[in-house]
Amino acid sequence: MGLGVLASRATRLSGRGNPSRSLFYVRTIVTKPELQSPEASSAAAAPEPTPDLPPRTPLGGARVHFPNPDDAIEVFVDGYPVKIPKGMTVLQACEVAGVDIPRFCYHNRLSIAGNCRMCLVEVEKSPKPVASCAMPALPGMKIKTDTPIAKKAREGVMEFLLMNHPLDCPICDQGGECDLQDQSMAFGSDRGRFTEVKRSVVDKNLGPLVKTVMTRCIQCTRCVRFATEIAGVQDLGMLGRGSGEEIGTYVEKLMTSELSGNVIDICPVGALTSKPFAFKARNWELKGTETIDVTDAVGSNIRIDSRGPEVMRILPRLNEDINEEWISDKTRFFYDGLKRQRLNDPMIRGADGRFKVVSWRDALAVVAEVLHQAKAKEVVGVAGKLSDAESMMALKDFLNRMGTNNVWCEGNGPNPNADLRSGYIMNTGISGLEKADTFLLVGTQPRVEAAMVNARIRKTVRATNAKVGYIGPPTDFNYDHQHLGTGPETLLQIAEGRHPFCSEISNAKNPAIIVGAGVFEREDKDAIFAAVDTIVKKYGNVVRPDWNGFNVLLLNAAQAAALDLGLVPESSESIETAKFVYLMGADDINLDKIPNDAFVVYQGHHGDRSVYRANVILPASAFSEKEGTYENTEGCPQQTLPAVPTVGDARDDWKIIRALSEVAGVRLPYDTVSGIRSRIRTVAPNLLSLEEREQATFAASLKPEVKQKISSTPFKAAVENFYMTDPITRASKIMAQCSALLAKK
Amino acid sequence: MATTLVKGTVQAIKEKGLRGFLGMLKEEGILNCIFDGKLLQTKLHTIGARLVGVDKFGNKYYENLEDTQYGRHRWVEYADKARYNASQVPPEWHGWLHYITDHTGDELLMLKPKRYGVEHKENLSGEGDEYIYHSKGHALNPGQKDWTRYQSWQPTKAQ
Amino acid sequence: MFGRLAATRLPEIRQIFRQAPPQTSRSFSTALNYHIDTPDNNSELPWEFSNANKDKVKEILSHYPSNYKQSAVIPLLDLAQQQHGGWLPVSAMNAVAKVIGVAPIRVYEVATFYSMFNRQPVGKYHLLVCGTTPCMIRGSREIEDALLKHLGVKRNEVTKDGLFSVGEMECMGCCVNAPMITVADYSNGSEGYTYNYFEDVTPKRVVEIVEALRKGEKPPHGTQNPNRIRCGPEGGNTTLHGEPKPPPCRDLDAC
């Protein structure tokens, strides 16, 4: 939307009368090899577009999907015929035809309000311009988007919108990425006729994340609809009427939603902006790096905006299959943790218990020496929850060469089951959850464990009235649910068919069972999974050839890749007898279990918890500073890209291990990322096919018999504080503020 | 013109005495004219022009509608004769001086809101390093010399 | 353009800057759009429908399908306002939200939208002067001034004895008998609640009405001009003396 589209339309219109000229434009912009070779380009030039109807391409993101081919209707947008399914609005038809309609209140993921009137278009035989966002397209409709009437209507609307809008673009954080600014460039006048005094509105306090300047508000109600429909917190509303209308909460109330940061993105003006980012940078100074988020196992697609060596903000990136276009507040605002408590130099703890800064050479020499002194059985390696697949591969290879196999990833529990891939990933897929009509949540609170998955479940529940049953400690849900029980005995009741919820599962078309990864830490984990398997087998509709409703919702970004790579310890008690512990960013393991005489090496990027126990600190780079592969909970591998240079003397995790292996005399056979990836190819090839969800081949039914007894201990909350789950978020000031103000006591 | 100049000079010497006349010359910047051709030109231009107003900094605004080319008929004589630049003109006179409006600065001053608004300051950025904005972390930014792009972990609490 | 603007509007603009406009209590048609906690108006205070009104609530809810209970928000707010002496504290809105099963903000939205819902205390007799064009032309400003002067209050202010308050309302459809005032009588709770129009009033007559109300009398509502019958013209009808003729209609049988 905005100037670029309008400009491109202008160039297209100017080239309309002259086909060869318009082709010239295309060839300069598109750099496809077939267009550069002369034969191919002449072939491409052969079917010349008729000068009257230049070919139109649907605007980015506009997909035409015909649920029922008979329902297709044909409308004409500026004389160009398009086929669209019945029930689409005029605005969507225009998008399919490649015409961008200016809009403020319309948002394709929210309900239709039709109150900004910016999207007025002319429809033949209609006496007045119609609001295209709220008008269903009818067969044979002739829509005109660039006639004088449509233009005049938009100019009139724009003048009214600008009437009460303050002229504070120079001090507004939205300046440069503001819909109103962009569209007033196209439809605004250079002067106003309004000579009265502009209205002003009292700013509201929405908490530590969202800054409000309500005078700038144009009453599009996108934020109200977002809060009500997507976030599920009915706090915002439209108060008053006429020119006194304003957005607010009426009573003093903070917006306590884990998705509240998204109102910043959907606000078309600068009324809702980011509080931590306020007055920090202009958006055109920033360099965007498209990467992924590692604070939870969802792997939301994000864009890290950086200026020079600093991460300035994090924005979501569109990915329909994972996070749509939302991200959680933790993902959006934890970035200031990347600048605090960083480890920047290798350090060794001296005899007096104090850390001394040393060179890499000395640090690695000390580590290698101690490592050689320890017996192979007493060496243990733990990968942290933010580790990428490459470094975990290197860690496992290195320790295997040292003769031990006691390597695991924190969060996977003492005795992980990595044999059946279907047993630890979300087989349905996050977007697949939309097809489910009954959910059974076992020991998981998706709202704090994976906010984007929760948003998906809420979307499903809102759209189809899907039933949700929940087993676990009492917790907050933002959709209707039945609390079936707190402990595993409820699960047994369902498995044995003694529970009223059984009929819901058996009657469901696509039931989905989601087991939380918090269960991994339990003693009776195998028995619980066996009970879930019983449910799966009992109700044949849970796992079918065309539907796999058995899901595990993981907690951490590293978990799935660690299990794919086989980071499974040889014995579950190895850490209690260890003499040498290698912590690769592991801050959430129980440090009391490590014996006092053990030598602990901490390799990581934040001075969080484990550094206080460490003997040697090796500084590593954070996810924003390195290239790494992360597999999300649905088994979809994605890559991070370095957005900013790393700090101090820190190095990538796998490079440290590679260097250490050389010092220790067991050189790992790879020197580059591509080298380490070809090693991964031999272990878990699916990690290299990015953005592809490889289905788990073997069903859970192949599992061996479980003799374990289920215990009656109730399920625990796996995430205690949504805002502080890993070393980076614990270092963040904003997250500390959030957990003080917003986290439910 | 020359005769009026001589006559005026003689009269001024008669009135103030030679000492007073020289003081006046200094104050008016006549002595600077010897070295500054632009100032001399302004002084010659000013003879016979109408003084429209004087702003709060002492800059004088002249207009001559008779024997001056239209479009060059308004000009300013800066109060500071040694160091002057266009940013010394306050905003209320800017419009008049640049033919944006026919209202003089004194008239437009009445439009200035009393409750807010800052005093006009000339732009001093060519006048030395202290007036230049230096970004954080710059050696010449005294307030933010200690800025670092990240804060490192300090091993203070030894276990 | 600026020059022309300055020339034509200089005095006005100067006027604006000279004296900041006095903060009117009600510059728009609605009062403040946010809630400020006061001792008599905060969400901690308990509020419930009275027992008599609970039956009315049931009756009101029975008008709507059970899955569209939120449609009852306006009648319920009205009932709550009558019960609470003519205004709605935030706890009353919360109680209504609970009855119809929606988030409180959805009720606040409705209550702030309609200017008939008072979110600040009003007098037992809330006098509403119509301020729309026909009434204004016929002298509603004078009527309001007379009321305010007589009661010694400002607009939307309650008299010391808590009996009267004066507000402004937009057109109430009595233009033929302009000017008019409305008296919302909250003195007897929701049972004896009345909302009466007094039409064809004069500055003298409104003061008489106020005094009569003060004494507890019920002055006759409707037109206050003794020469008029309801909205008929003064001195009897001038048209429509006989039986009205039916509208001209083409002969359908001929078709």
CSV table of C-alpha atoms in Angstrom, one decimal, chain A residues 103-343:
chain,number,residue,atom,x,y,z
A,103,ARG,CA,-8.3,2.1,3.3
A,104,PHE,CA,-7.9,2.7,7.0
A,105,CYS,CA,-10.5,0.7,8.9
A,106,TYR,CA,-10.4,-2.4,6.7
A,107,HIS,CA,-8.0,-5.1,7.8
A,108,ASN,CA,-8.3,-8.5,6.2
A,109,ARG,CA,-7.9,-10.3,9.5
A,110,LEU,CA,-10.5,-8.3,11.4
A,111,SER,CA,-14.2,-7.9,11.0
A,112,ILE,CA,-15.5,-5.3,8.7
A,113,ALA,CA,-16.4,-1.9,10.2
A,114,GLY,CA,-16.8,0.3,7.1
A,115,ASN,CA,-16.4,3.5,9.1
A,116,CYS,CA,-13.5,5.3,7.6
A,117,ARG,CA,-15.1,5.6,4.1
A,118,MET,CA,-11.6,5.9,2.5
A,119,CYS,CA,-12.3,2.9,0.2
A,120,LEU,CA,-15.1,4.5,-1.7
A,121,VAL,CA,-15.3,3.4,-5.4
A,122,GLU,CA,-17.7,4.0,-8.1
A,123,VAL,CA,-20.0,1.2,-9.1
A,124,GLU,CA,-22.0,1.5,-12.3
A,125,LYS,CA,-25.7,2.1,-11.7
A,126,SER,CA,-25.1,2.9,-8.1
A,127,PRO,CA,-26.2,6.5,-7.4
A,128,LYS,CA,-23.5,7.1,-4.9
A,129,PRO,CA,-19.9,5.9,-4.4
A,130,VAL,CA,-19.9,2.7,-2.3
A,131,ALA,CA,-17.7,1.7,0.5
A,132,SER,CA,-15.9,-1.2,-1.2
A,133,CYS,CA,-14.8,-2.9,2.0
A,134,ALA,CA,-18.3,-3.5,3.2
A,135,MET,CA,-20.0,-4.1,-0.2
A,136,PRO,CA,-20.3,-7.7,-1.4
A,137,ALA,CA,-19.3,-8.1,-5.0
A,138,LEU,CA,-22.2,-9.1,-7.2
A,139,PRO,CA,-22.0,-10.9,-10.5
A,140,GLY,CA,-21.4,-8.6,-13.4
A,141,MET,CA,-20.6,-5.6,-11.2
A,142,LYS,CA,-18.7,-2.9,-13.0
A,143,ILE,CA,-16.4,-1.3,-10.5
A,144,LYS,CA,-14.5,1.8,-11.4
A,145,THR,CA,-11.6,2.8,-9.1
A,146,ASP,CA,-10.0,5.7,-10.9
A,147,THR,CA,-12.9,7.8,-12.1
A,148,PRO,CA,-13.3,11.5,-11.0
A,149,ILE,CA,-16.1,10.5,-8.7
A,150,ALA,CA,-14.0,8.0,-6.8
A,151,LYS,CA,-11.1,10.4,-6.6
A,152,LYS,CA,-13.3,13.2,-5.4
A,153,ALA,CA,-14.9,11.0,-2.8
A,154,ARG,CA,-11.6,10.0,-1.5
A,155,GLU,CA,-10.3,13.5,-1.4
A,156,GLY,CA,-13.4,14.6,0.5
A,157,VAL,CA,-12.9,11.8,3.1
A,158,MET,CA,-9.2,12.7,3.4
A,159,GLU,CA,-10.0,16.3,4.1
A,160,PHE,CA,-12.4,15.3,6.8
A,161,LEU,CA,-9.9,12.9,8.3
A,162,LEU,CA,-7.2,15.6,8.3
A,163,MET,CA,-9.5,18.1,9.8
A,164,ASN,CA,-8.9,16.9,13.4
A,165,HIS,CA,-5.6,15.3,12.8
A,166,PRO,CA,-2.7,17.2,14.3
A,167,LEU,CA,0.1,18.3,12.1
A,168,ASP,CA,2.8,16.7,14.2
A,169,CYS,CA,4.3,14.3,11.6
A,170,PRO,CA,7.8,15.6,12.4
A,171,ILE,CA,7.5,14.5,16.0
A,172,CYS,CA,5.4,11.4,15.4
A,173,ASP,CA,7.0,7.9,15.6
A,174,GLN,CA,4.7,6.7,12.8
A,175,GLY,CA,6.2,9.3,10.4
A,176,GLY,CA,7.5,7.5,7.3
A,177,GLU,CA,5.4,4.4,7.7
A,178,CYS,CA,2.0,6.0,8.3
A,179,ASP,CA,-1.0,5.1,6.2
A,180,LEU,CA,-2.5,8.5,6.6
A,181,GLN,CA,0.7,10.2,5.6
A,182,ASP,CA,1.1,8.0,2.5
A,183,GLN,CA,-2.5,8.3,1.4
A,184,SER,CA,-2.6,12.1,2.1
A,185,MET,CA,0.2,12.3,-0.4
A,186,ALA,CA,-2.1,10.8,-3.0
A,187,PHE,CA,-5.5,12.2,-2.0
A,188,GLY,CA,-4.8,15.1,0.4
A,189,SER,CA,-4.9,18.7,-0.5
A,190,ASP,CA,-2.1,21.1,0.1
A,191,ARG,CA,-4.3,23.3,2.2
A,192,GLY,CA,-7.2,22.8,4.5
A,193,ARG,CA,-10.5,24.7,4.7
A,194,PHE,CA,-10.9,24.0,8.4
A,195,THR,CA,-10.2,27.2,10.4
A,196,GLU,CA,-11.7,26.2,13.7
A,197,VAL,CA,-9.7,24.8,16.6
A,198,LYS,CA,-8.7,21.2,16.3
A,199,ARG,CA,-10.0,18.9,18.9
A,200,SER,CA,-7.7,17.2,21.4
A,201,VAL,CA,-8.2,14.0,23.3
A,202,VAL,CA,-6.7,12.9,26.6
A,203,ASP,CA,-4.0,10.2,26.2
A,204,LYS,CA,-4.8,6.8,27.7
A,205,ASN,CA,-2.4,4.6,29.7
A,206,LEU,CA,-2.3,1.2,28.1
A,207,GLY,CA,0.7,-0.1,30.0
A,208,PRO,CA,4.4,-0.2,29.5
A,209,LEU,CA,4.3,-1.3,25.8
A,210,VAL,CA,1.9,0.8,23.9
A,211,LYS,CA,2.2,4.6,23.9
A,212,THR,CA,-0.9,6.5,23.0
A,213,VAL,CA,-1.3,9.9,21.5
A,214,MET,CA,-5.0,9.8,21.1
A,215,THR,CA,-5.3,13.2,19.4
A,216,ARG,CA,-3.9,11.5,16.3
A,217,CYS,CA,-6.6,8.9,16.3
A,218,ILE,CA,-8.8,8.7,13.3
A,219,GLN,CA,-11.4,6.4,14.8
A,220,CYS,CA,-10.8,3.5,12.5
A,221,THR,CA,-11.5,1.1,15.4
A,222,ARG,CA,-8.9,-1.4,14.2
A,223,CYS,CA,-7.5,-1.6,17.7
A,224,VAL,CA,-10.9,-2.2,19.3
A,225,ARG,CA,-11.6,-5.0,16.9
A,226,PHE,CA,-8.2,-6.5,17.3
A,227,ALA,CA,-8.5,-6.5,21.1
A,228,THR,CA,-11.9,-8.0,20.9
A,229,GLU,CA,-11.4,-10.5,18.2
A,230,ILE,CA,-7.8,-11.6,18.1
A,231,ALA,CA,-6.4,-10.8,21.5
A,232,GLY,CA,-9.6,-11.7,23.3
A,233,VAL,CA,-9.4,-8.9,25.9
A,234,GLN,CA,-12.4,-6.7,25.8
A,235,ASP,CA,-10.9,-3.6,27.3
A,236,LEU,CA,-10.9,-1.2,24.4
A,237,GLY,CA,-14.0,0.5,23.2
A,238,MET,CA,-15.3,3.5,21.2
A,239,LEU,CA,-16.6,6.0,23.6
A,240,GLY,CA,-18.8,9.0,23.0
A,241,ARG,CA,-20.2,10.2,19.7
A,242,GLY,CA,-19.7,12.6,16.9
A,243,SER,CA,-16.7,14.8,17.2
A,244,GLY,CA,-16.3,13.8,20.8
A,245,GLU,CA,-15.7,10.2,19.9
A,246,GLU,CA,-12.6,8.6,21.3
A,247,ILE,CA,-11.0,5.2,21.8
A,248,GLY,CA,-10.5,4.3,25.4
A,249,THR,CA,-11.1,2.0,28.2
A,250,TYR,CA,-13.4,4.3,30.1
A,251,VAL,CA,-12.1,3.1,33.5
A,252,GLU,CA,-8.4,3.2,34.2
A,253,LYS,CA,-7.2,-0.2,32.9
A,254,LEU,CA,-4.0,-1.6,31.4
A,255,MET,CA,-4.2,-3.7,28.3
A,256,THR,CA,-3.2,-7.1,29.7
A,257,SER,CA,-2.8,-9.2,26.6
A,258,GLU,CA,0.1,-11.1,25.4
A,259,LEU,CA,-0.6,-9.8,21.9
A,260,SER,CA,-1.1,-6.1,22.8
A,261,GLY,CA,2.0,-5.0,20.8
A,262,ASN,CA,0.2,-5.8,17.5
A,263,VAL,CA,-2.1,-2.8,17.9
A,264,ILE,CA,1.0,-0.8,17.1
A,265,ASP,CA,1.2,-2.4,13.7
A,266,ILE,CA,-2.4,-2.2,12.8
A,267,CYS,CA,-2.9,1.4,13.9
A,268,PRO,CA,-2.8,3.2,10.6
A,269,VAL,CA,-1.7,6.5,12.2
A,270,GLY,CA,0.6,7.3,15.1
A,271,ALA,CA,-2.1,7.1,17.8
A,272,LEU,CA,-0.7,3.8,19.1
A,273,THR,CA,3.0,3.5,18.9
A,274,SER,CA,5.7,1.5,20.7
A,275,LYS,CA,6.7,2.9,24.0
A,276,PRO,CA,10.1,1.4,24.2
A,277,PHE,CA,10.9,2.5,20.6
A,278,ALA,CA,9.5,6.0,21.2
A,279,PHE,CA,11.8,8.7,19.7
A,280,LYS,CA,14.6,6.2,19.3
A,281,ALA,CA,14.9,6.1,15.5
A,282,ARG,CA,13.2,6.9,12.3
A,283,ASN,CA,12.0,3.9,10.3
A,284,TRP,CA,14.0,4.9,7.2
A,285,GLU,CA,17.3,4.8,9.1
A,286,LEU,CA,16.8,1.2,10.0
A,287,LYS,CA,18.1,-1.9,8.2
A,288,GLY,CA,15.6,-4.8,8.2
A,289,THR,CA,16.9,-8.3,8.6
A,290,GLU,CA,14.3,-11.1,8.0
A,291,THR,CA,14.9,-13.7,10.6
A,292,ILE,CA,13.0,-15.7,13.1
A,293,ASP,CA,12.1,-15.5,16.7
A,294,VAL,CA,13.6,-17.9,19.3
A,295,THR,CA,11.8,-17.0,22.5
A,296,ASP,CA,9.4,-19.8,22.1
A,297,ALA,CA,9.0,-22.9,20.0
A,298,VAL,CA,6.7,-21.3,17.5
A,299,GLY,CA,9.5,-19.7,15.4
A,300,SER,CA,7.5,-16.6,14.5
A,301,ASN,CA,8.8,-14.9,11.5
A,302,ILE,CA,10.2,-11.5,12.4
A,303,ARG,CA,12.1,-8.6,11.0
A,304,ILE,CA,14.9,-7.2,13.1
A,305,ASP,CA,15.3,-3.5,12.4
A,306,SER,CA,18.7,-2.4,13.3
A,307,ARG,CA,20.6,0.9,13.1
A,308,GLY,CA,24.4,0.4,12.9
A,309,PRO,CA,25.3,-2.2,15.6
A,310,GLU,CA,22.1,-1.7,17.6
A,311,VAL,CA,18.8,-3.7,17.4
A,312,MET,CA,16.2,-0.9,17.5
A,313,ARG,CA,13.0,-2.9,17.2
A,314,ILE,CA,11.4,-6.1,16.1
A,315,LEU,CA,8.4,-6.4,13.8
A,316,PRO,CA,6.4,-9.4,12.6
A,317,ARG,CA,6.8,-10.8,9.1
A,318,LEU,CA,3.8,-12.3,7.3
A,319,ASN,CA,3.8,-16.1,7.4
A,320,GLU,CA,0.3,-17.5,7.0
A,321,ASP,CA,1.3,-20.9,8.3
A,322,ILE,CA,3.0,-19.9,11.6
A,323,ASN,CA,2.2,-16.5,13.0
A,324,GLU,CA,0.0,-14.9,10.3
A,325,GLU,CA,1.0,-11.3,10.9
A,326,TRP,CA,1.0,-11.1,14.7
A,327,ILE,CA,3.8,-11.7,17.2
A,328,SER,CA,3.6,-11.9,20.9
A,329,ASP,CA,4.7,-9.1,23.2
A,330,LYS,CA,7.7,-11.1,24.4
A,331,THR,CA,9.0,-11.5,20.8
A,332,ARG,CA,8.4,-7.8,20.0
A,333,PHE,CA,9.9,-6.2,23.0
A,334,PHE,CA,12.6,-8.4,24.4
A,335,TYR,CA,15.2,-6.9,22.2
A,336,ASP,CA,16.7,-4.6,24.8
A,337,GLY,CA,17.9,-7.7,26.6
A,338,LEU,CA,20.3,-8.2,23.7
A,339,LYS,CA,22.1,-5.1,24.8
A,340,ARG,CA,22.4,-5.9,28.5
A,341,GLN,CA,24.3,-8.4,30.6
A,342,ARG,CA,26.3,-9.5,27.6
A,343,LEU,CA,29.4,-11.7,27.9
